[in-house]
PDB file of C-alpha atoms and ligand atoms in Angstrom:
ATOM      1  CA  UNK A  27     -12.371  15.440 -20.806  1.00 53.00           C
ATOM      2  CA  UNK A  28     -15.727  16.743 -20.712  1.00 48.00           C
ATOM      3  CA  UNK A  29     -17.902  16.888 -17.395  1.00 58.00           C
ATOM      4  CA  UNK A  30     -17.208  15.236 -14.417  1.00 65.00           C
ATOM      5  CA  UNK A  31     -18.460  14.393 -11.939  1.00 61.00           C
ATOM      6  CA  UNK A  32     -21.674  12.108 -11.983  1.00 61.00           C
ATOM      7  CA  UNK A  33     -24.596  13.146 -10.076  1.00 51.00           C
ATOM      8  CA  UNK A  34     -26.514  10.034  -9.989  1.00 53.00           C
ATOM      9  CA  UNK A  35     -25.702   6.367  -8.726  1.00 63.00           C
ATOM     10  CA  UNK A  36     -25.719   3.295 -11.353  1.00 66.00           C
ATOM     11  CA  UNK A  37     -28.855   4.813 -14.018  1.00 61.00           C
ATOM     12  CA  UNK A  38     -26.822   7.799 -14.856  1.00 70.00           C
ATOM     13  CA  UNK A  39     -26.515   7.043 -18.632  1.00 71.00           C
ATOM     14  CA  UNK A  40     -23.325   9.081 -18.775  1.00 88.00           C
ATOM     15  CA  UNK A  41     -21.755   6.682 -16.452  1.00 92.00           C
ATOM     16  CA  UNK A  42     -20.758   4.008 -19.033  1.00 93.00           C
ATOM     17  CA  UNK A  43     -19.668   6.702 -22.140  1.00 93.00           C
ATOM     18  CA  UNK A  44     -17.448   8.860 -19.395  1.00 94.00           C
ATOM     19  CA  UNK A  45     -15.817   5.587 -18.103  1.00 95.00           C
ATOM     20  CA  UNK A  46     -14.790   4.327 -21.464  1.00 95.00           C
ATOM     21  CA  UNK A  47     -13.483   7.976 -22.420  1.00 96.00           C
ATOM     22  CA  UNK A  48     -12.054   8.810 -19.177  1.00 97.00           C
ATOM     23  CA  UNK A  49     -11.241   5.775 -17.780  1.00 98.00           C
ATOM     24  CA  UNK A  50     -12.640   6.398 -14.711  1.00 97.00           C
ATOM     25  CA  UNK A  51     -15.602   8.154 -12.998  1.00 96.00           C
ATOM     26  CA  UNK A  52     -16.572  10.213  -9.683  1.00 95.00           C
ATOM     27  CA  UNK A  53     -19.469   9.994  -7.966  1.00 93.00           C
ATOM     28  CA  UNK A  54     -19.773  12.326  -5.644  1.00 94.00           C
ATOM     29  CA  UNK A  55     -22.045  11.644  -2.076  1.00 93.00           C
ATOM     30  CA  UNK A  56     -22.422   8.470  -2.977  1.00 93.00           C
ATOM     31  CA  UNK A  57     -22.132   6.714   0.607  1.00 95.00           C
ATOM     32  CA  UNK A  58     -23.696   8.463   3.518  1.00 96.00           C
ATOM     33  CA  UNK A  59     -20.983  10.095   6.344  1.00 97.00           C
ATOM     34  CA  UNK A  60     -22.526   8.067   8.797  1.00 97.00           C
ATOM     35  CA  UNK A  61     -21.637   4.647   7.177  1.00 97.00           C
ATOM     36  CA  UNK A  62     -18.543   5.856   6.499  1.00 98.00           C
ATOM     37  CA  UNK A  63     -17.612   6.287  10.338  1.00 98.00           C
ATOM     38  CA  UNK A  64     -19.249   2.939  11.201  1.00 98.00           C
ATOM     39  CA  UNK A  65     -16.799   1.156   8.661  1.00 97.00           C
ATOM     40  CA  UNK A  66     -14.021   3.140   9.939  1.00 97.00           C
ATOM     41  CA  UNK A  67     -14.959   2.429  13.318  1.00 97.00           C
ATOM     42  CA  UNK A  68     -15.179  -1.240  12.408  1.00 96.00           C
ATOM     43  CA  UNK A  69     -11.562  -0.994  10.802  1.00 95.00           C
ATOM     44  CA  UNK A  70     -10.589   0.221  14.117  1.00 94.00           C
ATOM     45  CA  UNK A  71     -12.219  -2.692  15.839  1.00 94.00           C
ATOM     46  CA  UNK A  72     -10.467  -5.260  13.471  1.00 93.00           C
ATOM     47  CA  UNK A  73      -7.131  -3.451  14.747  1.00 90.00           C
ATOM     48  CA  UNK A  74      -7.901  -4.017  17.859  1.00 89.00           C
ATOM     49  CA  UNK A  75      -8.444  -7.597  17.698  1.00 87.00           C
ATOM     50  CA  UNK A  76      -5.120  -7.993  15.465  1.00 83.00           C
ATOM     51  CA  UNK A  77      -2.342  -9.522  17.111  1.00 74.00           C
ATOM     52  CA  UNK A  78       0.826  -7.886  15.576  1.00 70.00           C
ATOM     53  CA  UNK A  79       2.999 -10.746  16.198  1.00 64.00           C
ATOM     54  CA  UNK A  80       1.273 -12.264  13.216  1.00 56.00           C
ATOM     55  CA  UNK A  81       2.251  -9.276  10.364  1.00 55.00           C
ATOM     56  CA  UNK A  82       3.418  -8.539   7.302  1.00 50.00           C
ATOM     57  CA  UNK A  83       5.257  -5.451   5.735  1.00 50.00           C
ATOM     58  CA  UNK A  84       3.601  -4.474   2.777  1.00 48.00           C
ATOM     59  CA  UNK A  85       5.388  -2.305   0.656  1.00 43.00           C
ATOM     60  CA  UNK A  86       3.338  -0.367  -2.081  1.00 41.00           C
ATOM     61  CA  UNK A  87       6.034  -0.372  -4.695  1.00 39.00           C
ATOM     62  CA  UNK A  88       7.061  -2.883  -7.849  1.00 37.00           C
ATOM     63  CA  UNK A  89       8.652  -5.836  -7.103  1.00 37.00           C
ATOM     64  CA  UNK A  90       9.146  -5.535  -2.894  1.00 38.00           C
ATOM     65  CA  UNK A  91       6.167  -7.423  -1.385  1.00 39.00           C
ATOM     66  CA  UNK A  92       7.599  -9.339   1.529  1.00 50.00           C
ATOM     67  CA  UNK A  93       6.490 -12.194   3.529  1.00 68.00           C
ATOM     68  CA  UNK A  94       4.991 -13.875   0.326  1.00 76.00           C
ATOM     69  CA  UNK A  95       3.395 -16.010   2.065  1.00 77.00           C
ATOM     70  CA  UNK A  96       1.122 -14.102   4.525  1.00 77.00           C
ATOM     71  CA  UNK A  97       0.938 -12.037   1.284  1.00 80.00           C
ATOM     72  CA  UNK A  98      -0.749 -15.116  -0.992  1.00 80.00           C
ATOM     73  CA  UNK A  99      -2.603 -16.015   1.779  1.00 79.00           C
ATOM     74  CA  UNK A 100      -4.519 -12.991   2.713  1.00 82.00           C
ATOM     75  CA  UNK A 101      -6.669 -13.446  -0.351  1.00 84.00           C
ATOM     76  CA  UNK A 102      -9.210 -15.287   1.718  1.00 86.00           C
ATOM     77  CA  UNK A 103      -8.650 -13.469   5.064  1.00 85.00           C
ATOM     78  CA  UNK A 104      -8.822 -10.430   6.962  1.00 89.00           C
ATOM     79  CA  UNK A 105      -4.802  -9.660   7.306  1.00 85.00           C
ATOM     80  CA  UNK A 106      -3.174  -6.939   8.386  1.00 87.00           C
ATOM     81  CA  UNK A 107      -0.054  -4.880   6.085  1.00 85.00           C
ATOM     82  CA  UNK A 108       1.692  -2.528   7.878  1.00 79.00           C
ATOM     83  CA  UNK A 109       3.174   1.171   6.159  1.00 77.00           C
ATOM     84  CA  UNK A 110       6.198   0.919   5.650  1.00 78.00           C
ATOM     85  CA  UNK A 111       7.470   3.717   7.610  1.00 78.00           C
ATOM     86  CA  UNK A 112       5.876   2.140  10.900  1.00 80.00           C
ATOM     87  CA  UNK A 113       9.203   0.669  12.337  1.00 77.00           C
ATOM     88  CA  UNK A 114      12.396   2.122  13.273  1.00 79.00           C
ATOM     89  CA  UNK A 115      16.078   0.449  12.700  1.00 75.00           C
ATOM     90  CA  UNK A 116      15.388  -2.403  15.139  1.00 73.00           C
ATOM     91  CA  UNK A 117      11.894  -3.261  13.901  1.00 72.00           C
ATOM     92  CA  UNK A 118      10.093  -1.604  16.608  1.00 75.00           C
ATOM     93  CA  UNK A 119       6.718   0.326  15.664  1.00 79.00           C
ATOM     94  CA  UNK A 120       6.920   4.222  15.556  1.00 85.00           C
ATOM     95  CA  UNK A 121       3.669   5.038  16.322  1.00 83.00           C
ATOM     96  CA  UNK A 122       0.467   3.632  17.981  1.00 83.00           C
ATOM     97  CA  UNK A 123      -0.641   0.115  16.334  1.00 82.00           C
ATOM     98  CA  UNK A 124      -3.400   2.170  14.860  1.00 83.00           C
ATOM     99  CA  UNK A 125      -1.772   4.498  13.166  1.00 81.00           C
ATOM    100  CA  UNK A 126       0.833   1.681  11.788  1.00 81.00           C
ATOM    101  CA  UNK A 127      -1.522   0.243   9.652  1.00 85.00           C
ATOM    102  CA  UNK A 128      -1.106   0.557   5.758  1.00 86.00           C
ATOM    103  CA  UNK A 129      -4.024  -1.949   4.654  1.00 90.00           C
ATOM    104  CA  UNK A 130      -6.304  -4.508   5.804  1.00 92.00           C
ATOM    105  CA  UNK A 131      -7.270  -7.165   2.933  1.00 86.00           C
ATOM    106  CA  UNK A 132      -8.108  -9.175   0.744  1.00 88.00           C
ATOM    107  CA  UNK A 133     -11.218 -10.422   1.802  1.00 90.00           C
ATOM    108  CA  UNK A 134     -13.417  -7.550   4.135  1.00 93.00           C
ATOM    109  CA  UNK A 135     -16.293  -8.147   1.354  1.00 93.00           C
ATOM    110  CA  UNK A 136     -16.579 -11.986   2.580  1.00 90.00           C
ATOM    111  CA  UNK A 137     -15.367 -12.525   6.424  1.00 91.00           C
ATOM    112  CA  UNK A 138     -16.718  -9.706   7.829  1.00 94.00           C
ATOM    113  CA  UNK A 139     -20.336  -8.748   7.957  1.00 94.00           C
ATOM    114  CA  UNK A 140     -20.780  -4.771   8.409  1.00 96.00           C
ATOM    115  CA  UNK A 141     -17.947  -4.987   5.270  1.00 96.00           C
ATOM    116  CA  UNK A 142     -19.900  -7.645   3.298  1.00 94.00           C
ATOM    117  CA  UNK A 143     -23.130  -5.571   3.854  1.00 94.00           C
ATOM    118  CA  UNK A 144     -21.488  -2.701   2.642  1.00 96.00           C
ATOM    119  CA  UNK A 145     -20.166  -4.522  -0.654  1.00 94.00           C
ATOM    120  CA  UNK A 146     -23.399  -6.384  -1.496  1.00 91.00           C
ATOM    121  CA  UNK A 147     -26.284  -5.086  -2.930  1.00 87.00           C
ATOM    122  CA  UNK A 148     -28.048  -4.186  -5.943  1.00 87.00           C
ATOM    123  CA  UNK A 149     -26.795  -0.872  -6.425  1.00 89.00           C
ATOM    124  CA  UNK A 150     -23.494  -2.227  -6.699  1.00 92.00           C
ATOM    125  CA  UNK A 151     -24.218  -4.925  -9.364  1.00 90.00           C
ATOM    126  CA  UNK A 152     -25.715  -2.349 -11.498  1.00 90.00           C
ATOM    127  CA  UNK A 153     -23.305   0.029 -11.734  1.00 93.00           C
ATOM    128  CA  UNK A 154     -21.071  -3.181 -12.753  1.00 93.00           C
ATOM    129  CA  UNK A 155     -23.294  -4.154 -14.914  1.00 91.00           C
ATOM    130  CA  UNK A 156     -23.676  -0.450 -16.747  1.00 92.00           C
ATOM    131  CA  UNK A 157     -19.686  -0.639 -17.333  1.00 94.00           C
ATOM    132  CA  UNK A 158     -20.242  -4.142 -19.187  1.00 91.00           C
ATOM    133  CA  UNK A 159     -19.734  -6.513 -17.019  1.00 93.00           C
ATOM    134  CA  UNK A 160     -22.515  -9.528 -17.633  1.00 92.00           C
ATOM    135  CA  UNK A 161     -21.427 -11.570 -14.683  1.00 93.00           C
ATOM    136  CA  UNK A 162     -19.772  -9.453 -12.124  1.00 93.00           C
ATOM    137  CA  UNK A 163     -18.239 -10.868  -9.255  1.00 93.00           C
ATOM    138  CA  UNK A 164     -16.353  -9.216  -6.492  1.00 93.00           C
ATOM    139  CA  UNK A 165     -12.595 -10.801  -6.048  1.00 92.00           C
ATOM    140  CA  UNK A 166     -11.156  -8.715  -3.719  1.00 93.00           C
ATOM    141  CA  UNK A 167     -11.510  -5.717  -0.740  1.00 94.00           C
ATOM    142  CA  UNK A 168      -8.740  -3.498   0.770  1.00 94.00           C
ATOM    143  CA  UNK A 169      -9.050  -1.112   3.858  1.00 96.00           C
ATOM    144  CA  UNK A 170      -6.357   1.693   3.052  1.00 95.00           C
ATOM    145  CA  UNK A 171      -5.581   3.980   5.722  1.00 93.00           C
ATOM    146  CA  UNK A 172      -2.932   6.144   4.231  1.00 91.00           C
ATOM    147  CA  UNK A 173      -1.922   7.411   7.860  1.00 87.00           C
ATOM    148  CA  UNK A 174      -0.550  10.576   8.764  1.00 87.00           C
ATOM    149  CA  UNK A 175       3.005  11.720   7.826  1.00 87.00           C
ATOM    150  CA  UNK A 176       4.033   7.817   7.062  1.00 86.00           C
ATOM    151  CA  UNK A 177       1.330   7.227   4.915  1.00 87.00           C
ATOM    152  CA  UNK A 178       3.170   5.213   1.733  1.00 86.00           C
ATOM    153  CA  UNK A 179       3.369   6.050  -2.092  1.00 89.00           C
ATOM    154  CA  UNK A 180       1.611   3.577  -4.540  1.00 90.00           C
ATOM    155  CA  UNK A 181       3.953   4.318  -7.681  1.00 93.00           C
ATOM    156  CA  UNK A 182       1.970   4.170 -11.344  1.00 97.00           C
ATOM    157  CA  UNK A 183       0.118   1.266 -11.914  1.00 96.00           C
ATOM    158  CA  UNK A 184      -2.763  -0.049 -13.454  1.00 98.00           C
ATOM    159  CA  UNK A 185      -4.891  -2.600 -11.021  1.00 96.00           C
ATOM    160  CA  UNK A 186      -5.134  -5.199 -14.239  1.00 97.00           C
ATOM    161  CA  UNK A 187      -1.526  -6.234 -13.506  1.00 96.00           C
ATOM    162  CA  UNK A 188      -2.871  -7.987 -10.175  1.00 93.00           C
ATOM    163  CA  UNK A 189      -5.772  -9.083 -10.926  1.00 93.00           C
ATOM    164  CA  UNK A 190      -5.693 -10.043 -14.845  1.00 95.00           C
ATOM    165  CA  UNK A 191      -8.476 -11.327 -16.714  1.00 95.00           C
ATOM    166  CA  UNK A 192      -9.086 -12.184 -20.827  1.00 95.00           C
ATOM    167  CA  UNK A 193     -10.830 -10.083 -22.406  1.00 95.00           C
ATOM    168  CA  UNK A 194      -9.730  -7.091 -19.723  1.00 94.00           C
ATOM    169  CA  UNK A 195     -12.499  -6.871 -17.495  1.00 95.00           C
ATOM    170  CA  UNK A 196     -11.535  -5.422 -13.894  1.00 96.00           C
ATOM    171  CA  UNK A 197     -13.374  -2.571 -12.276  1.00 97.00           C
ATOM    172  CA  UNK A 198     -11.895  -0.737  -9.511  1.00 98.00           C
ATOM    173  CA  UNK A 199     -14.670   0.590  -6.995  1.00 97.00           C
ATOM    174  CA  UNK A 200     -12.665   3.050  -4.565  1.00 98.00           C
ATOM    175  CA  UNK A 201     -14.843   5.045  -1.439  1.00 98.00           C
ATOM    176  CA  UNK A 202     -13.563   7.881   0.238  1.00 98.00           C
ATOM    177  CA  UNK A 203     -14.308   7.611   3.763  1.00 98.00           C
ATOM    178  CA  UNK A 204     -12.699  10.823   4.268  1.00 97.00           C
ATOM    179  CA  UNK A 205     -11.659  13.708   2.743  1.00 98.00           C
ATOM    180  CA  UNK A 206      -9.191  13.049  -0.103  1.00 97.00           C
ATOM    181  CA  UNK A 207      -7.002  16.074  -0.969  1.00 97.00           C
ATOM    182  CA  UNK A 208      -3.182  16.389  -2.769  1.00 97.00           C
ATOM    183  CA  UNK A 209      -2.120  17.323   0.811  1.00 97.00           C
ATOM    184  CA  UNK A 210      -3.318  14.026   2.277  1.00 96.00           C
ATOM    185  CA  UNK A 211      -2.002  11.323  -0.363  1.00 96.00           C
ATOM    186  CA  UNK A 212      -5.438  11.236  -2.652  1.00 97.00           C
ATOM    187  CA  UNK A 213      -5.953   9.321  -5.975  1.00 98.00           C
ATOM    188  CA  UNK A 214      -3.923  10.543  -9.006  1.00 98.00           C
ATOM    189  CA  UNK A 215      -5.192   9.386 -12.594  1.00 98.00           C
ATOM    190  CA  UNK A 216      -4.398   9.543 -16.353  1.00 98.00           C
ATOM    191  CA  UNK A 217      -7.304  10.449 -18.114  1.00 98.00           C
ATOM    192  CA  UNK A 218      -8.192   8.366 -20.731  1.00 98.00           C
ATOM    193  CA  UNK A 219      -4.544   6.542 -19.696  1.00 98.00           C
ATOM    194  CA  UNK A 220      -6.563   3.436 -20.307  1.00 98.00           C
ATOM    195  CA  UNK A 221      -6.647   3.568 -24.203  1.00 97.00           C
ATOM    196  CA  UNK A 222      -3.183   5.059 -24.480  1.00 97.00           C
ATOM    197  CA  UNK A 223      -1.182   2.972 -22.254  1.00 97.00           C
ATOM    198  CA  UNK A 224      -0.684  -0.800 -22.578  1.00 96.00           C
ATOM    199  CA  UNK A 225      -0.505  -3.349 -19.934  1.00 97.00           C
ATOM    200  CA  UNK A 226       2.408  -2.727 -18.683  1.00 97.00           C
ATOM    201  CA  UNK A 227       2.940  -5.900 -16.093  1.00 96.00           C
ATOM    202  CA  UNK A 228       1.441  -8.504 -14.978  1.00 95.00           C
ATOM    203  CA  UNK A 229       2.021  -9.599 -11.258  1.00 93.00           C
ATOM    204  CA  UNK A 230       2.385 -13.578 -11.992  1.00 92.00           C
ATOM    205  CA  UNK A 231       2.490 -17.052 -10.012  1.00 87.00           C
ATOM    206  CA  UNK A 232       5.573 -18.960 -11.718  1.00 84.00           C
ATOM    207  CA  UNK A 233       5.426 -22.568 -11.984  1.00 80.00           C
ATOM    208  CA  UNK A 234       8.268 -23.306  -8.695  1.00 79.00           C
ATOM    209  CA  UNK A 235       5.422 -20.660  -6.984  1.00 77.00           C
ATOM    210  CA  UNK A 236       7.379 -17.674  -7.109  1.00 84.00           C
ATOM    211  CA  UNK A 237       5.577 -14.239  -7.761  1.00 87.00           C
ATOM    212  CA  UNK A 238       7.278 -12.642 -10.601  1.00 91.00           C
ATOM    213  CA  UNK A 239       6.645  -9.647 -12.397  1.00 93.00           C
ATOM    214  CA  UNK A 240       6.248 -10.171 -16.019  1.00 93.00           C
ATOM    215  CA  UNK A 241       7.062  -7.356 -18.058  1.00 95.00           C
ATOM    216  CA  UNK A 242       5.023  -6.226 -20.958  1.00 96.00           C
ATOM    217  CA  UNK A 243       5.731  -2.886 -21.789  1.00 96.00           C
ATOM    218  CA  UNK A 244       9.563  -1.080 -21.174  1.00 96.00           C
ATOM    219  CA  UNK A 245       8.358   2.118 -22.551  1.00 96.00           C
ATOM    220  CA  UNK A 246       8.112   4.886 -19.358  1.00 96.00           C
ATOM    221  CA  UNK A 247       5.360   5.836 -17.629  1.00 97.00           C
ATOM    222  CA  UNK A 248       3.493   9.129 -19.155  1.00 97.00           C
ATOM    223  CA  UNK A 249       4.598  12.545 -17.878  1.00 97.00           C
ATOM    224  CA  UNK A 250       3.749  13.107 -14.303  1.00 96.00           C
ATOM    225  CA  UNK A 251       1.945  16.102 -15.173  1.00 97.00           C
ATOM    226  CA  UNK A 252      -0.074  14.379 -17.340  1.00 97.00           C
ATOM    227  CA  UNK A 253      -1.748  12.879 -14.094  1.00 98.00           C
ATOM    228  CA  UNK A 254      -4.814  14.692 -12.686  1.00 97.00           C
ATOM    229  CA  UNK A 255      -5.105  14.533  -8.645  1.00 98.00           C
ATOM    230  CA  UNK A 256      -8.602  13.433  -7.460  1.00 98.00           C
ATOM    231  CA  UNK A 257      -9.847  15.727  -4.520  1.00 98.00           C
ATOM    232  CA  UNK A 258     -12.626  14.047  -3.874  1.00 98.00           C
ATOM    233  CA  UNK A 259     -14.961  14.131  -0.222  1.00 98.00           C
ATOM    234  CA  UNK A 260     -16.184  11.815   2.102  1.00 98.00           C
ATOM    235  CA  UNK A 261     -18.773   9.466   0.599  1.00 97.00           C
ATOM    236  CA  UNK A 262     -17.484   9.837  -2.882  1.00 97.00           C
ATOM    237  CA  UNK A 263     -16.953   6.545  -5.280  1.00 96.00           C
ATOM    238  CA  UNK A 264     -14.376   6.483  -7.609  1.00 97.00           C
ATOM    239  CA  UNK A 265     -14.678   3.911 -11.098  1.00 97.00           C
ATOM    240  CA  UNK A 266     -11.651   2.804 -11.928  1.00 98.00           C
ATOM    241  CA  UNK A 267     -10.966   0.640 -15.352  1.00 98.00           C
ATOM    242  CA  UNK A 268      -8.396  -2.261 -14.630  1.00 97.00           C
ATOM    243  CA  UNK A 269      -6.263  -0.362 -17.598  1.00 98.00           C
ATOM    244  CA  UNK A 270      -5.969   3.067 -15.792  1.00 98.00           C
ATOM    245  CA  UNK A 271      -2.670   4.276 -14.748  1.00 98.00           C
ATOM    246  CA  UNK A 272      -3.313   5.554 -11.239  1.00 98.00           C
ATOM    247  CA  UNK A 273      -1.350   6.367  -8.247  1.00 97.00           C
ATOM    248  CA  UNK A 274      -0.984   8.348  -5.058  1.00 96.00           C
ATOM    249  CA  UNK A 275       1.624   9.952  -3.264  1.00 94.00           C
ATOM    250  CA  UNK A 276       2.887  10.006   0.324  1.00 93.00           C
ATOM    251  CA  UNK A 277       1.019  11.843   3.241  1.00 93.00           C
ATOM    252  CA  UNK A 278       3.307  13.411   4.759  1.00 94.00           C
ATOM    253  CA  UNK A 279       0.173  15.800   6.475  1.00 96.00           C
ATOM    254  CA  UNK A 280      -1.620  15.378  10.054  1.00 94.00           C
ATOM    255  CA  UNK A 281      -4.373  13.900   8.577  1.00 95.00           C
ATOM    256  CA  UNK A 282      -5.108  10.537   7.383  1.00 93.00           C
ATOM    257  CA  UNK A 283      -7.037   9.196   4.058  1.00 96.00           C
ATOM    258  CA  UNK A 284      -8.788   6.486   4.819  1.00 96.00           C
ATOM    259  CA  UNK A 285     -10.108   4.037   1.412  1.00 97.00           C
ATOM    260  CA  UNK A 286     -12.347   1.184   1.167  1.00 98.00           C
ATOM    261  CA  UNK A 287     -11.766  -0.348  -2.387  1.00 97.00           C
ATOM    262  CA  UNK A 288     -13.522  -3.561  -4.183  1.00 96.00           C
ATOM    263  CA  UNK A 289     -11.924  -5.131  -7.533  1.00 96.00           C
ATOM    264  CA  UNK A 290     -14.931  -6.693  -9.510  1.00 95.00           C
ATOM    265  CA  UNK A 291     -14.381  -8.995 -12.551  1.00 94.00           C
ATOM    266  CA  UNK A 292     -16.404 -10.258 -15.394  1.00 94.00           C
ATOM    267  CA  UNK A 293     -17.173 -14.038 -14.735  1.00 92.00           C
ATOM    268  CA  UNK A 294     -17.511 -14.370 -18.167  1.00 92.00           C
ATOM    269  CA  UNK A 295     -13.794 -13.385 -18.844  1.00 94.00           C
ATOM    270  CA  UNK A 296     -10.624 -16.023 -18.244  1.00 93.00           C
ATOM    271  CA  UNK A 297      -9.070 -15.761 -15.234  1.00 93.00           C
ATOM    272  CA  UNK A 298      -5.512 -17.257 -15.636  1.00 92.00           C
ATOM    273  CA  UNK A 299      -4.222 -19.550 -13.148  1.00 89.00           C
ATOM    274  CA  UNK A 300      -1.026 -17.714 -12.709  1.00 91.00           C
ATOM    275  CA  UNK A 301      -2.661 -14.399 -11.059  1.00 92.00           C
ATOM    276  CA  UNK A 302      -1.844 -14.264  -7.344  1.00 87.00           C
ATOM    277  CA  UNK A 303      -5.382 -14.163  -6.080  1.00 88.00           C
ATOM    278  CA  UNK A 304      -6.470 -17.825  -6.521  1.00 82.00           C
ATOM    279  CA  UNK A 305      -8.254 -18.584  -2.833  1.00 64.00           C
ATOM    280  CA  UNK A 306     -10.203 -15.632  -3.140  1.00 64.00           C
ATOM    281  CA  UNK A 307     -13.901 -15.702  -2.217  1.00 60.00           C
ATOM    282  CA  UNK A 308     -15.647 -14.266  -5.662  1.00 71.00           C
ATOM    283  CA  UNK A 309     -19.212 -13.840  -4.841  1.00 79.00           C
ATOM    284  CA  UNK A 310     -21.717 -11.839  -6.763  1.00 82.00           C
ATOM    285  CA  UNK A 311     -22.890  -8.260  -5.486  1.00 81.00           C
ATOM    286  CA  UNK A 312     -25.962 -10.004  -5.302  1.00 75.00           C
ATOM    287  CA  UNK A 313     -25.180 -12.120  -2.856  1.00 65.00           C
ATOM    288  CA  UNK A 314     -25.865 -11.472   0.924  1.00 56.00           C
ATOM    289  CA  UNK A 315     -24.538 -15.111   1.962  1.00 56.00           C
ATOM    290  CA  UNK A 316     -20.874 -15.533   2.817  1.00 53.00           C
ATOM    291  CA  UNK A 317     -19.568 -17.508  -0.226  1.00 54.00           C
ATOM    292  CA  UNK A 318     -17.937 -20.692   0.010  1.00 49.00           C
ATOM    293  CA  UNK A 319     -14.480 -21.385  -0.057  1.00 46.00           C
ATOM    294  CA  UNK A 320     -12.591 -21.659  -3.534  1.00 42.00           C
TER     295      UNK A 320
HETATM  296 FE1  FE2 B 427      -4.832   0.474  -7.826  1.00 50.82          FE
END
């Protein structure tokens, strides 16, 4: 792996040949600290409105969503996924409501307007559009809070078993709106993972409306030590390619690691009918309307 990180935003013309070789790429400053505490604070505010009798557990590991329902549902809402950790034997929460949290998703980029600002825009659409993508679309958001000392794991994975298109065409876009370190739970990749490692699952909608996961590949996952951590600072992007193993550990630290990611696809590629996210709002960076309903 030669040099990382970028330096420049979407005309860097090393983006696109150190995505394909890498399999990701870091660009470093490329949010302002200032937004980054106005979406947190908005994050905050969404908590606050969130009635927890409505919630779901979300559980960041193969085969153990619960509450499928709230789960399919979310694509085209703000909804709330608490860590895992949160509750003790009886179901009662831990820890303050805010500090509970373990995501807020699927749709930030459409039904809320500082978060659809934020996702929007030109810059956006060209860095899609540098990795290949000739119709880019966004298809989903996730706030990730990764809160102290219960923050959960998210084992290996590659994001292309969620959201699977024909030819492979996801693109992971993954802010750090603050400080990500190996102490607090940050981003661990396999470099170049995404031309060594198949497609290992797909996450899939069976006929009787089941989610199943359908298993490609039996063959482990690479070495851990083969992973490289991502320390990356506040305002940094992260490119990830749908095929990228990628993970992150437990923060078991004081401080949190809060995440905004978007998952863009190519319009031009298939989108199968069995992937979970059929509701969702896709809407092109372009766009500064809220989309309609699909
Ligand atoms: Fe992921």
């Amino acid at each position: 792996m030669a040099e990382q990180p970028l330096g420049a935003k979407c005309m860097d013309k090393n983006l696109r040949e150190i995505f394909e070789r890498d399999g990701f790429a870091v660009i470093p400053n490329f949010t302002a600290p200032k937004k980054c505490d106005e979406l947190k604070q908005r994050a905050n505010e969404l908590i606050a409105e969130f009635d927890p009798a409505k919630f779901s557990v979300f559980l960041a590991h193969e085969g153990s969503v619960n509450d499928e329902t709230y789960f399919l549902e979310s694509s085209d809402k703000i909804s709330f996924f608490f860590e895992e950790d949160a509750f003790n034997t009886k179901g009662e929460l831990l820890h303050p409501l805010e500090l509970s949290i373990n995501k807020i998703g699927h749709a930030l980029h459409a039904r809320d307007d500082l978060f659809r600002s934020f996702s929007t825009g030109p810059d956006l659409d060209c860095i899609s559009q540098t990795l290949g993508a000739v119709d880019p679309l966004i298809l989903q958001s996730m706030y990730i809070f990764k809160q102290p000392r219960i923050g959960g794991e998210v084992t290996w994975h590659q994001d292309s078993t969620y959201l699977y298109t024909d030819p492979p065409s996801v693109i992971g876009f993954w802010w750090a709106l603050e400080d990500a370190t190996k102490t607090n739970g940050c981003l661990w990749v396999l470099p170049g993972g995404h031309k060594t490692v198949p497609l290992k699952s797909r996450f899939v909608r069976k006929p009787n409306g089941v989610m199943k996961y359908e298993v490609w590949d039996r063959s482990p996952w690479p070495e851990a030590s083969q992973f490289q951590p991502l320390e990356v600072s506040k305002g940094t992007l992260v490119l990830l390619h749908g095929l990228l193993p990628h993970g992150s550990q437990p923060n078991r630290s004081d401080r949190s690691r809060h995440a905004y990611s978007l998952h863009a696809i190519d319009g031009k590629a298939d989108y199968p009918a069995e992937n979970w996210l059929q509701r969702g709002l896709k809407q092109p960076f372009r766009s500064k309307n809220s989309p309609e309903d699909g």
